[in-house]
């Protein structure tokens, strides 16, 4: 594991017209690795997760990110047909690429999924977490997506239906 | 029908409640004092009916006699609604009236 060295790259150590030493060069090389590895003393990568419940849940401000992971729960107590879908927007106003996550008759138990999407390619995956079923992982490509995506919207329709979504934007999923 | 928007840059959440959700939230906060409720029931001609409901169940009687606040969302009100054949709207009106007393 790489060692994190903050002193080697301090403002005093790296200054105007001051040559980079061997130690400083190696710190510049190793510090990012140490951060990624979670080395002792290294800054920890911040993970921001956001969540809400409702019938329409929109996450905006995603322009700096390359993808997102979401945990989705469809709440019980619904009647009739329930449809849960996800769509995307490049301007925060017009949404496209609506993809159905769930479409079935009345729900008698809470359904949960883990969903991920890579903005540039539109590649997505959907894992059915509860109730777990055979063939519970599906994947595909959402057409029309790009790195211009700034918002994701989850919508559930159906009597008494509501969904809970937690979303973690990230730098991208390969 | 609740619409929620979250800006991940700031964490700011904006919530727009649908009519049903607004009503549910309003009902969750409705309350009045025991005196206000008794006055409202008396003026509605329902006091004796509600007293009979309380008298028919020991725990309901304790709640009716000793509660320091009457909550719209309480089991006692739910029992009163059923036993007195009242609608949710009538219960809402009762609390609205009680709050003015």
Coordinates of C-alpha atoms in Angstrom, one line a residue, chain A residues 50-62 65, chain B residues 1-11 13 15 21:
Chain A
X50 CA -29.1 11.5 -1.2
X51 CA -32.5 10.0 -0.6
X52 CA -36.2 10.8 -0.7
X53 CA -39.6 9.2 -0.9
X54 CA -42.4 10.2 -3.2
X55 CA -44.1 9.5 -6.5
X56 CA -41.7 11.6 -8.5
X57 CA -38.1 11.9 -7.3
X58 CA -35.6 14.0 -9.3
X59 CA -31.9 14.3 -8.7
X60 CA -30.4 17.4 -10.3
X61 CA -26.9 18.8 -10.4
X62 CA -25.3 15.7 -11.9
X65 CA -20.5 13.1 -12.6
Chain B
X1 CA -48.5 12.3 -5.2
X2 CA -45.3 13.8 -3.7
X3 CA -42.7 15.3 -6.0
X4 CA -39.2 15.7 -4.6
X5 CA -36.2 17.3 -6.2
X6 CA -32.7 17.0 -4.7
X7 CA -29.8 19.1 -6.0
X8 CA -26.7 16.9 -5.4
X9 CA -24.5 19.9 -5.6
X10 CA -26.0 21.5 -2.5
X11 CA -28.1 18.7 -0.9
X13 CA -34.4 19.2 -1.2
X15 CA -40.8 18.9 -1.9
X21 CA -50.3 14.1 1.0

